[in-house]
Amino acid sequence: MRGPASFPKREHLVSLKLTDQLFKGGNGKSMAVFPVRMVWMLCPRTAYEEPVQVLVSVSKRHFKHAVDRNRVKRQLREAYRHRKTALAEAMERRPEEALVLALIWMTDKHRRSEKVAQGVAQLLRQLQEKLDAGSPVS
């Protein structure tokens, strides 16, 4: 992983196979803090994977214009980017597993960046606590 203030391409979830497993396989667990829902699962880590891979999704159903969807996705990515270090450290203590997660926008209204950041931070903190407790989260 690069510095704490980066979100490089290799940390983005781009694998269709993993995405299908996350949403269709029944493997994904979820939690929500309005206006963000997080779906995650643990999977075996291979040598080339990052410990955490993230997908950011904003539905066209909520925002018809791409400029609005892009703004919200930017807010979600920034919130994750600034708060990912504790989660990455928790996953480094689990060298045999990788975490795949999706951040999904749940409303059709814009929110201030501070509110989005608070929601993402709370979700990441809850997940990190579950990982540190050693409980099987997937």
Short mmCIF file of N, CA, C and O in Angstrom, two decimals:
data_model
loop_
_atom_site.label_atom_id
_atom_site.label_comp_id
_atom_site.label_asym_id
_atom_site.label_seq_id
_atom_site.Cartn_x
_atom_site.Cartn_y
_atom_site.Cartn_z
N MET A 1 0.83 -1.17 0.00
CA MET A 1 0.00 0.00 0.00
C MET A 1 0.88 1.24 0.00
O MET A 1 1.88 1.30 0.68
N ARG A 2 0.48 2.22 -0.77
CA ARG A 2 1.19 3.49 -0.80
C ARG A 2 0.86 4.30 0.44
O ARG A 2 0.35 3.78 1.41
N GLY A 3 1.17 5.57 0.37
CA GLY A 3 0.94 6.44 1.50
C GLY A 3 -0.52 6.48 1.92
O GLY A 3 -1.41 6.07 1.19
N PRO A 4 -0.78 6.99 3.10
CA PRO A 4 -2.13 6.99 3.63
C PRO A 4 -3.09 7.89 2.86
O PRO A 4 -4.29 7.69 2.92
N ALA A 5 -2.56 8.86 2.12
CA ALA A 5 -3.45 9.79 1.42
C ALA A 5 -3.56 9.46 -0.06
O ALA A 5 -3.69 10.35 -0.88
N SER A 6 -3.50 8.18 -0.41
CA SER A 6 -3.64 7.82 -1.81
C SER A 6 -4.68 6.72 -1.96
O SER A 6 -5.01 6.01 -1.00
N PHE A 7 -5.21 6.58 -3.14
CA PHE A 7 -6.18 5.54 -3.46
C PHE A 7 -5.87 5.07 -4.88
O PHE A 7 -6.59 5.38 -5.82
N PRO A 8 -4.77 4.32 -5.04
CA PRO A 8 -4.34 3.94 -6.38
C PRO A 8 -5.26 2.91 -7.02
O PRO A 8 -6.06 2.26 -6.36
N LYS A 9 -5.11 2.76 -8.31
CA LYS A 9 -5.96 1.86 -9.10
C LYS A 9 -5.95 0.43 -8.56
O LYS A 9 -6.98 -0.25 -8.58
N ARG A 10 -4.83 -0.04 -8.07
CA ARG A 10 -4.76 -1.43 -7.61
C ARG A 10 -5.62 -1.68 -6.37
O ARG A 10 -5.90 -2.82 -6.03
N GLU A 11 -6.05 -0.63 -5.68
CA GLU A 11 -6.94 -0.77 -4.54
C GLU A 11 -8.41 -0.70 -4.95
O GLU A 11 -9.29 -0.90 -4.13
N HIS A 12 -8.68 -0.41 -6.23
CA HIS A 12 -10.05 -0.37 -6.72
C HIS A 12 -10.50 -1.78 -7.04
O HIS A 12 -9.75 -2.58 -7.61
N LEU A 13 -11.72 -2.11 -6.72
CA LEU A 13 -12.28 -3.41 -7.05
C LEU A 13 -12.74 -3.36 -8.51
O LEU A 13 -13.69 -2.66 -8.85
N VAL A 14 -12.04 -4.09 -9.37
CA VAL A 14 -12.39 -4.11 -10.79
C VAL A 14 -12.72 -5.52 -11.28
O VAL A 14 -13.20 -5.69 -12.39
N SER A 15 -12.49 -6.52 -10.47
CA SER A 15 -12.74 -7.90 -10.85
C SER A 15 -14.24 -8.20 -10.86
O SER A 15 -14.92 -8.08 -9.84
N LEU A 16 -14.74 -8.59 -12.03
CA LEU A 16 -16.16 -8.94 -12.13
C LEU A 16 -16.47 -10.18 -11.31
O LEU A 16 -17.56 -10.31 -10.73
N LYS A 17 -15.53 -11.09 -11.24
CA LYS A 17 -15.73 -12.32 -10.46
C LYS A 17 -15.92 -12.00 -8.98
O LYS A 17 -16.85 -12.49 -8.33
N LEU A 18 -15.05 -11.15 -8.43
CA LEU A 18 -15.18 -10.77 -7.02
C LEU A 18 -16.44 -9.95 -6.78
O LEU A 18 -17.11 -10.11 -5.75
N THR A 19 -16.78 -9.08 -7.72
CA THR A 19 -17.99 -8.27 -7.58
C THR A 19 -19.23 -9.16 -7.57
O THR A 19 -20.14 -8.96 -6.75
N ASP A 20 -19.27 -10.15 -8.45
CA ASP A 20 -20.39 -11.08 -8.45
C ASP A 20 -20.47 -11.86 -7.14
O ASP A 20 -21.56 -12.07 -6.59
N GLN A 21 -19.33 -12.30 -6.63
CA GLN A 21 -19.32 -13.02 -5.36
C GLN A 21 -19.84 -12.12 -4.24
O GLN A 21 -20.57 -12.58 -3.36
N LEU A 22 -19.45 -10.86 -4.28
CA LEU A 22 -19.83 -9.92 -3.23
C LEU A 22 -21.34 -9.72 -3.19
O LEU A 22 -21.96 -9.73 -2.13
N PHE A 23 -21.96 -9.54 -4.36
CA PHE A 23 -23.38 -9.20 -4.40
C PHE A 23 -24.30 -10.39 -4.66
O PHE A 23 -25.39 -10.44 -4.13
N LYS A 24 -23.89 -11.34 -5.48
CA LYS A 24 -24.80 -12.41 -5.88
C LYS A 24 -24.57 -13.71 -5.13
O LYS A 24 -25.45 -14.54 -5.05
N GLY A 25 -23.39 -13.90 -4.61
CA GLY A 25 -23.08 -15.18 -3.99
C GLY A 25 -23.66 -15.37 -2.61
O GLY A 25 -23.55 -16.43 -2.03
N GLY A 26 -24.25 -14.35 -2.04
CA GLY A 26 -24.76 -14.45 -0.69
C GLY A 26 -23.65 -14.40 0.35
O GLY A 26 -23.89 -14.62 1.53
N ASN A 27 -22.43 -14.10 -0.09
CA ASN A 27 -21.29 -14.04 0.82
C ASN A 27 -21.15 -12.68 1.49
O ASN A 27 -20.54 -12.57 2.54
N GLY A 28 -21.68 -11.63 0.87
CA GLY A 28 -21.49 -10.28 1.36
C GLY A 28 -22.33 -9.97 2.59
O GLY A 28 -23.49 -10.34 2.67
N LYS A 29 -21.72 -9.33 3.55
CA LYS A 29 -22.41 -8.81 4.73
C LYS A 29 -22.55 -7.31 4.53
O LYS A 29 -21.75 -6.69 3.84
N SER A 30 -23.53 -6.71 5.17
CA SER A 30 -23.70 -5.28 4.96
C SER A 30 -24.06 -4.57 6.27
O SER A 30 -24.54 -5.18 7.22
N MET A 31 -23.79 -3.28 6.24
CA MET A 31 -24.21 -2.38 7.31
C MET A 31 -24.39 -1.02 6.68
O MET A 31 -23.85 -0.74 5.61
N ALA A 32 -25.16 -0.19 7.33
CA ALA A 32 -25.45 1.12 6.76
C ALA A 32 -25.41 2.19 7.83
O ALA A 32 -25.79 1.97 8.98
N VAL A 33 -24.91 3.33 7.44
CA VAL A 33 -25.00 4.56 8.21
C VAL A 33 -25.40 5.61 7.19
O VAL A 33 -24.64 5.91 6.27
N PHE A 34 -26.61 6.11 7.31
CA PHE A 34 -27.17 7.00 6.30
C PHE A 34 -26.20 8.13 5.99
O PHE A 34 -25.65 8.71 6.92
N PRO A 35 -25.91 8.40 4.75
CA PRO A 35 -26.49 7.95 3.49
C PRO A 35 -25.67 6.88 2.76
O PRO A 35 -25.81 6.72 1.56
N VAL A 36 -24.84 6.13 3.47
CA VAL A 36 -23.95 5.17 2.83
C VAL A 36 -24.24 3.76 3.34
O VAL A 36 -24.45 3.56 4.54
N ARG A 37 -24.24 2.81 2.44
CA ARG A 37 -24.34 1.40 2.79
C ARG A 37 -23.04 0.74 2.38
O ARG A 37 -22.48 1.05 1.33
N MET A 38 -22.53 -0.15 3.22
CA MET A 38 -21.30 -0.85 2.92
C MET A 38 -21.58 -2.35 2.87
O MET A 38 -22.21 -2.89 3.77
N VAL A 39 -21.13 -2.99 1.80
CA VAL A 39 -21.22 -4.43 1.65
C VAL A 39 -19.79 -4.95 1.60
O VAL A 39 -18.96 -4.39 0.87
N TRP A 40 -19.49 -6.02 2.36
CA TRP A 40 -18.12 -6.51 2.39
C TRP A 40 -18.08 -8.03 2.49
O TRP A 40 -19.07 -8.66 2.86
N MET A 41 -16.94 -8.58 2.18
CA MET A 41 -16.68 -10.00 2.41
C MET A 41 -15.18 -10.22 2.48
O MET A 41 -14.39 -9.46 1.94
N LEU A 42 -14.80 -11.26 3.20
CA LEU A 42 -13.42 -11.69 3.25
C LEU A 42 -13.24 -12.81 2.24
O LEU A 42 -14.13 -13.64 2.06
N CYS A 43 -12.10 -12.82 1.58
CA CYS A 43 -11.80 -13.87 0.61
C CYS A 43 -10.31 -14.21 0.73
O CYS A 43 -9.54 -13.43 1.30
N PRO A 44 -9.90 -15.35 0.21
CA PRO A 44 -8.47 -15.69 0.27
C PRO A 44 -7.65 -14.68 -0.54
O PRO A 44 -8.05 -14.26 -1.61
N ARG A 45 -6.51 -14.31 0.02
CA ARG A 45 -5.65 -13.33 -0.65
C ARG A 45 -4.60 -14.06 -1.49
O ARG A 45 -3.97 -14.99 -1.02
N THR A 46 -4.46 -13.60 -2.71
CA THR A 46 -3.40 -14.12 -3.56
C THR A 46 -2.23 -13.15 -3.51
O THR A 46 -2.34 -12.04 -2.98
N ALA A 47 -1.11 -13.54 -4.08
CA ALA A 47 0.12 -12.76 -3.97
C ALA A 47 0.00 -11.38 -4.60
O ALA A 47 0.65 -10.43 -4.17
N TYR A 48 -0.82 -11.21 -5.61
CA TYR A 48 -0.88 -9.94 -6.33
C TYR A 48 -1.98 -9.01 -5.84
O TYR A 48 -2.07 -7.88 -6.30
N GLU A 49 -2.82 -9.45 -4.94
CA GLU A 49 -3.92 -8.62 -4.48
C GLU A 49 -3.53 -7.70 -3.34
O GLU A 49 -2.70 -8.04 -2.50
N GLU A 50 -4.18 -6.58 -3.31
CA GLU A 50 -4.07 -5.67 -2.18
C GLU A 50 -4.89 -6.25 -1.02
O GLU A 50 -5.85 -6.99 -1.26
N PRO A 51 -4.57 -5.90 0.21
CA PRO A 51 -5.34 -6.43 1.34
C PRO A 51 -6.79 -5.93 1.36
O PRO A 51 -7.67 -6.59 1.87
N VAL A 52 -7.02 -4.73 0.80
CA VAL A 52 -8.37 -4.17 0.75
C VAL A 52 -8.63 -3.66 -0.65
O VAL A 52 -7.82 -2.91 -1.19
N GLN A 53 -9.75 -4.06 -1.23
CA GLN A 53 -10.17 -3.55 -2.53
C GLN A 53 -11.56 -2.95 -2.38
O GLN A 53 -12.43 -3.54 -1.72
N VAL A 54 -11.77 -1.79 -3.00
CA VAL A 54 -12.99 -1.02 -2.77
C VAL A 54 -13.69 -0.69 -4.08
O VAL A 54 -13.05 -0.34 -5.07
N LEU A 55 -15.02 -0.78 -4.06
CA LEU A 55 -15.87 -0.38 -5.16
C LEU A 55 -16.76 0.75 -4.67
O LEU A 55 -17.28 0.68 -3.54
N VAL A 56 -16.93 1.80 -5.46
CA VAL A 56 -17.79 2.93 -5.10
C VAL A 56 -18.91 2.97 -6.12
O VAL A 56 -18.67 2.96 -7.33
N SER A 57 -20.16 3.01 -5.63
CA SER A 57 -21.30 2.95 -6.53
C SER A 57 -22.35 4.00 -6.16
O SER A 57 -22.73 4.14 -5.00
N VAL A 58 -22.80 4.72 -7.20
CA VAL A 58 -23.91 5.66 -7.06
C VAL A 58 -24.87 5.36 -8.20
O VAL A 58 -24.50 5.45 -9.37
N SER A 59 -26.08 5.00 -7.87
CA SER A 59 -27.05 4.55 -8.86
C SER A 59 -27.59 5.69 -9.71
O SER A 59 -27.83 6.80 -9.23
N LYS A 60 -27.83 5.36 -10.97
CA LYS A 60 -28.47 6.30 -11.88
C LYS A 60 -29.91 6.57 -11.45
O LYS A 60 -30.49 7.59 -11.79
N ARG A 61 -30.46 5.64 -10.69
CA ARG A 61 -31.82 5.82 -10.16
C ARG A 61 -31.87 7.03 -9.22
O ARG A 61 -32.87 7.72 -9.14
N HIS A 62 -30.77 7.25 -8.48
CA HIS A 62 -30.74 8.36 -7.53
C HIS A 62 -30.38 9.68 -8.18
O HIS A 62 -30.92 10.72 -7.81
N PHE A 63 -29.43 9.67 -9.10
CA PHE A 63 -28.99 10.89 -9.77
C PHE A 63 -28.97 10.65 -11.27
O PHE A 63 -28.18 9.85 -11.77
N LYS A 64 -29.84 11.34 -11.98
CA LYS A 64 -29.95 11.14 -13.43
C LYS A 64 -28.76 11.69 -14.19
O LYS A 64 -28.40 11.17 -15.23
N HIS A 65 -28.16 12.76 -13.69
CA HIS A 65 -27.05 13.41 -14.40
C HIS A 65 -25.71 12.88 -13.91
O HIS A 65 -25.47 12.77 -12.70
N ALA A 66 -24.85 12.57 -14.85
CA ALA A 66 -23.54 12.01 -14.52
C ALA A 66 -22.73 12.95 -13.64
O ALA A 66 -21.98 12.49 -12.77
N VAL A 67 -22.88 14.24 -13.82
CA VAL A 67 -22.10 15.18 -13.01
C VAL A 67 -22.46 15.03 -11.53
O VAL A 67 -21.59 15.13 -10.66
N ASP A 68 -23.73 14.75 -11.24
CA ASP A 68 -24.15 14.56 -9.85
C ASP A 68 -23.62 13.25 -9.29
O ASP A 68 -23.15 13.19 -8.16
N ARG A 69 -23.69 12.18 -10.09
CA ARG A 69 -23.15 10.89 -9.64
C ARG A 69 -21.65 11.00 -9.40
O ARG A 69 -21.13 10.48 -8.41
N ASN A 70 -20.95 11.67 -10.29
CA ASN A 70 -19.50 11.82 -10.14
C ASN A 70 -19.13 12.61 -8.90
O ASN A 70 -18.14 12.29 -8.23
N ARG A 71 -19.92 13.61 -8.56
CA ARG A 71 -19.64 14.39 -7.36
C ARG A 71 -19.75 13.52 -6.11
O ARG A 71 -18.88 13.54 -5.23
N VAL A 72 -20.81 12.72 -6.05
CA VAL A 72 -21.01 11.87 -4.88
C VAL A 72 -19.93 10.79 -4.82
O VAL A 72 -19.41 10.49 -3.74
N LYS A 73 -19.56 10.21 -5.96
CA LYS A 73 -18.49 9.21 -5.96
C LYS A 73 -17.18 9.83 -5.49
O LYS A 73 -16.42 9.20 -4.75
N ARG A 74 -16.93 11.06 -5.89
CA ARG A 74 -15.72 11.74 -5.43
C ARG A 74 -15.75 11.93 -3.91
O ARG A 74 -14.73 11.72 -3.23
N GLN A 75 -16.90 12.28 -3.37
CA GLN A 75 -17.02 12.44 -1.92
C GLN A 75 -16.76 11.12 -1.21
O GLN A 75 -16.07 11.08 -0.18
N LEU A 76 -17.32 10.03 -1.72
CA LEU A 76 -17.12 8.72 -1.11
C LEU A 76 -15.66 8.28 -1.18
O LEU A 76 -15.10 7.78 -0.19
N ARG A 77 -15.02 8.48 -2.33
CA ARG A 77 -13.61 8.09 -2.47
C ARG A 77 -12.72 8.90 -1.53
O ARG A 77 -11.81 8.36 -0.89
N GLU A 78 -12.99 10.20 -1.42
CA GLU A 78 -12.20 11.04 -0.53
C GLU A 78 -12.38 10.63 0.93
O GLU A 78 -11.42 10.56 1.69
N ALA A 79 -13.62 10.35 1.32
CA ALA A 79 -13.88 9.93 2.70
C ALA A 79 -13.14 8.63 2.99
O ALA A 79 -12.53 8.48 4.06
N TYR A 80 -13.18 7.68 2.07
CA TYR A 80 -12.47 6.41 2.27
C TYR A 80 -10.96 6.64 2.30
O TYR A 80 -10.26 6.11 3.17
N ARG A 81 -10.47 7.42 1.37
CA ARG A 81 -9.02 7.64 1.24
C ARG A 81 -8.41 8.20 2.53
O ARG A 81 -7.33 7.79 2.94
N HIS A 82 -9.10 9.09 3.18
CA HIS A 82 -8.57 9.72 4.39
C HIS A 82 -8.70 8.85 5.63
O HIS A 82 -8.07 9.12 6.64
N ARG A 83 -9.51 7.79 5.57
CA ARG A 83 -9.79 7.00 6.77
C ARG A 83 -9.48 5.52 6.61
O ARG A 83 -9.91 4.71 7.40
N LYS A 84 -8.69 5.16 5.62
CA LYS A 84 -8.45 3.76 5.32
C LYS A 84 -7.31 3.11 6.10
O LYS A 84 -7.20 1.90 6.11
N THR A 85 -6.47 3.86 6.76
CA THR A 85 -5.26 3.30 7.35
C THR A 85 -5.54 2.26 8.44
O THR A 85 -4.91 1.21 8.47
N ALA A 86 -6.49 2.52 9.33
CA ALA A 86 -6.78 1.56 10.41
C ALA A 86 -7.32 0.26 9.84
O ALA A 86 -6.96 -0.83 10.31
N LEU A 87 -8.14 0.35 8.82
CA LEU A 87 -8.68 -0.85 8.19
C LEU A 87 -7.58 -1.65 7.49
O LEU A 87 -7.52 -2.87 7.60
N ALA A 88 -6.69 -0.95 6.81
CA ALA A 88 -5.58 -1.63 6.13
C ALA A 88 -4.65 -2.30 7.14
O ALA A 88 -4.17 -3.41 6.90
N GLU A 89 -4.42 -1.65 8.27
CA GLU A 89 -3.58 -2.25 9.31
C GLU A 89 -4.24 -3.50 9.90
O GLU A 89 -3.57 -4.49 10.18
N ALA A 90 -5.55 -3.46 10.07
CA ALA A 90 -6.26 -4.64 10.58
C ALA A 90 -6.15 -5.80 9.59
O ALA A 90 -6.00 -6.95 9.99
N MET A 91 -6.18 -5.50 8.31
CA MET A 91 -6.07 -6.56 7.30
C MET A 91 -4.63 -7.07 7.17
O MET A 91 -4.42 -8.22 6.81
N GLU A 92 -3.66 -6.26 7.47
CA GLU A 92 -2.27 -6.72 7.43
C GLU A 92 -2.00 -7.74 8.54
O GLU A 92 -1.11 -8.55 8.42
N ARG A 93 -2.80 -7.70 9.60
CA ARG A 93 -2.68 -8.71 10.65
C ARG A 93 -3.36 -10.02 10.26
O ARG A 93 -3.30 -10.99 11.00
N ARG A 94 -4.02 -10.02 9.11
CA ARG A 94 -4.66 -11.22 8.56
C ARG A 94 -4.05 -11.48 7.18
O ARG A 94 -4.70 -11.22 6.16
N PRO A 95 -2.83 -11.98 7.13
CA PRO A 95 -2.13 -12.07 5.84
C PRO A 95 -2.73 -13.07 4.85
O PRO A 95 -2.45 -12.98 3.66
N GLU A 96 -3.56 -13.97 5.32
CA GLU A 96 -4.12 -14.97 4.42
C GLU A 96 -5.45 -14.53 3.81
O GLU A 96 -6.00 -15.19 2.94
N GLU A 97 -6.00 -13.38 4.26
CA GLU A 97 -7.30 -12.92 3.79
C GLU A 97 -7.22 -11.54 3.16
O GLU A 97 -6.38 -10.73 3.52
N ALA A 98 -8.13 -11.31 2.23
CA ALA A 98 -8.29 -9.99 1.62
C ALA A 98 -9.72 -9.53 1.88
O ALA A 98 -10.65 -10.35 1.99
N LEU A 99 -9.88 -8.24 1.99
CA LEU A 99 -11.20 -7.66 2.23
C LEU A 99 -11.67 -6.99 0.95
O LEU A 99 -10.95 -6.20 0.35
N VAL A 100 -12.88 -7.33 0.54
CA VAL A 100 -13.50 -6.71 -0.62
C VAL A 100 -14.71 -5.96 -0.10
O VAL A 100 -15.55 -6.53 0.61
N LEU A 101 -14.79 -4.66 -0.41
CA LEU A 101 -15.93 -3.90 0.08
C LEU A 101 -16.46 -2.95 -0.96
O LEU A 101 -15.73 -2.51 -1.85
N ALA A 102 -17.74 -2.65 -0.84
CA ALA A 102 -18.42 -1.71 -1.74
C ALA A 102 -19.09 -0.63 -0.89
O ALA A 102 -19.72 -0.93 0.12
N LEU A 103 -18.91 0.61 -1.31
CA LEU A 103 -19.59 1.74 -0.69
C LEU A 103 -20.70 2.16 -1.64
O LEU A 103 -20.43 2.52 -2.79
N ILE A 104 -21.94 2.13 -1.18
CA ILE A 104 -23.10 2.37 -2.03
C ILE A 104 -23.90 3.54 -1.49
O ILE A 104 -24.22 3.58 -0.29
N TRP A 105 -24.22 4.48 -2.36
CA TRP A 105 -25.00 5.65 -1.98
C TRP A 105 -26.47 5.28 -1.93
O TRP A 105 -26.98 4.62 -2.83
N MET A 106 -27.22 5.71 -0.88
CA MET A 106 -28.59 5.25 -0.68
C MET A 106 -29.67 6.31 -0.86
O MET A 106 -30.84 5.99 -0.71
N THR A 107 -29.34 7.53 -1.16
CA THR A 107 -30.36 8.57 -1.23
C THR A 107 -30.25 9.34 -2.53
O THR A 107 -29.24 9.25 -3.22
N ASP A 108 -31.27 10.10 -2.84
CA ASP A 108 -31.23 10.88 -4.07
C ASP A 108 -31.03 12.37 -3.78
O ASP A 108 -31.40 13.21 -4.59
N LYS A 109 -30.44 12.66 -2.66
CA LYS A 109 -30.11 14.04 -2.32
C LYS A 109 -28.61 14.15 -2.05
O LYS A 109 -27.99 13.22 -1.55
N HIS A 110 -28.07 15.30 -2.39
CA HIS A 110 -26.66 15.56 -2.08
C HIS A 110 -26.52 15.80 -0.58
O HIS A 110 -27.44 16.28 0.07
N ARG A 111 -25.37 15.44 -0.06
CA ARG A 111 -25.05 15.67 1.35
C ARG A 111 -23.72 16.42 1.41
O ARG A 111 -22.88 16.29 0.52
N ARG A 112 -23.52 17.13 2.49
CA ARG A 112 -22.24 17.83 2.68
C ARG A 112 -21.14 16.79 2.84
O ARG A 112 -21.35 15.71 3.37
N SER A 113 -19.96 17.15 2.39
CA SER A 113 -18.82 16.23 2.44
C SER A 113 -18.52 15.78 3.86
O SER A 113 -18.10 14.64 4.09
N GLU A 114 -18.74 16.66 4.85
CA GLU A 114 -18.48 16.31 6.23
C GLU A 114 -19.41 15.17 6.69
O GLU A 114 -18.99 14.26 7.40
N LYS A 115 -20.68 15.23 6.29
CA LYS A 115 -21.64 14.19 6.66
C LYS A 115 -21.29 12.86 5.99
O LYS A 115 -21.39 11.80 6.60
N VAL A 116 -20.88 12.93 4.73
CA VAL A 116 -20.48 11.71 4.02
C VAL A 116 -19.26 11.11 4.70
O VAL A 116 -19.20 9.90 4.95
N ALA A 117 -18.30 11.96 5.05
CA ALA A 117 -17.08 11.49 5.70
C ALA A 117 -17.39 10.86 7.06
O ALA A 117 -16.80 9.85 7.42
N GLN A 118 -18.31 11.44 7.81
CA GLN A 118 -18.68 10.88 9.11
C GLN A 118 -19.31 9.50 8.94
O GLN A 118 -19.01 8.58 9.70
N GLY A 119 -20.18 9.36 7.96
CA GLY A 119 -20.81 8.07 7.72
C GLY A 119 -19.82 6.99 7.32
O GLY A 119 -19.83 5.88 7.85
N VAL A 120 -18.92 7.33 6.40
CA VAL A 120 -17.91 6.37 5.96
C VAL A 120 -16.98 6.02 7.11
O VAL A 120 -16.62 4.86 7.32
N ALA A 121 -16.58 7.03 7.88
CA ALA A 121 -15.69 6.78 9.02
C ALA A 121 -16.33 5.84 10.03
O ALA A 121 -15.67 4.93 10.55
N GLN A 122 -17.60 6.05 10.30
CA GLN A 122 -18.29 5.18 11.27
C GLN A 122 -18.37 3.75 10.75
O GLN A 122 -18.14 2.80 11.50
N LEU A 123 -18.68 3.57 9.47
CA LEU A 123 -18.74 2.23 8.89
C LEU A 123 -17.38 1.54 8.94
O LEU A 123 -17.27 0.38 9.32
N LEU A 124 -16.33 2.26 8.56
CA LEU A 124 -15.00 1.67 8.57
C LEU A 124 -14.54 1.33 9.99
O LEU A 124 -13.90 0.31 10.22
N ARG A 125 -14.90 2.16 10.94
CA ARG A 125 -14.54 1.91 12.34
C ARG A 125 -15.24 0.64 12.85
O ARG A 125 -14.62 -0.20 13.50
N GLN A 126 -16.52 0.49 12.53
CA GLN A 126 -17.26 -0.70 12.96
C GLN A 126 -16.67 -1.96 12.34
O GLN A 126 -16.50 -2.97 13.02
N LEU A 127 -16.33 -1.90 11.07
CA LEU A 127 -15.75 -3.06 10.40
C LEU A 127 -14.37 -3.37 10.96
O LEU A 127 -14.04 -4.53 11.21
N GLN A 128 -13.58 -2.36 11.21
CA GLN A 128 -12.24 -2.56 11.76
C GLN A 128 -12.32 -3.18 13.15
O GLN A 128 -11.53 -4.06 13.49
N GLU A 129 -13.29 -2.78 13.96
CA GLU A 129 -13.46 -3.37 15.28
C GLU A 129 -13.82 -4.85 15.17
O GLU A 129 -13.32 -5.67 15.94
N LYS A 130 -14.65 -5.20 14.21
CA LYS A 130 -15.01 -6.60 14.01
C LYS A 130 -13.78 -7.41 13.57
O LYS A 130 -13.58 -8.53 14.01
N LEU A 131 -12.97 -6.82 12.70
CA LEU A 131 -11.77 -7.51 12.23
C LEU A 131 -10.76 -7.69 13.38
O LEU A 131 -10.15 -8.74 13.52
N ASP A 132 -10.60 -6.66 14.20
CA ASP A 132 -9.66 -6.73 15.33
C ASP A 132 -10.13 -7.72 16.39
O ASP A 132 -9.32 -8.35 17.05
N ALA A 133 -11.44 -7.83 16.55
CA ALA A 133 -11.97 -8.77 17.54
C ALA A 133 -11.77 -10.21 17.10
O ALA A 133 -11.94 -11.13 17.90
N GLY A 134 -11.44 -10.39 15.84
CA GLY A 134 -11.19 -11.75 15.33
C GLY A 134 -12.45 -12.51 15.03
O GLY A 134 -12.42 -13.69 14.77
N SER A 135 -13.57 -11.81 15.06
CA SER A 135 -14.82 -12.50 14.77
C SER A 135 -14.90 -12.81 13.28
O SER A 135 -14.41 -12.04 12.46
N PRO A 136 -15.51 -13.92 12.93
CA PRO A 136 -15.65 -14.23 11.51
C PRO A 136 -16.71 -13.31 10.90
O PRO A 136 -17.89 -13.41 11.23
N VAL A 137 -16.28 -12.38 10.07
CA VAL A 137 -17.20 -11.40 9.50
C VAL A 137 -17.74 -11.81 8.15
O VAL A 137 -18.58 -11.15 7.59
N SER A 138 -17.25 -12.88 7.58
CA SER A 138 -17.83 -13.28 6.30
C SER A 138 -18.23 -14.72 6.35
O SER A 138 -17.93 -15.46 7.23
#
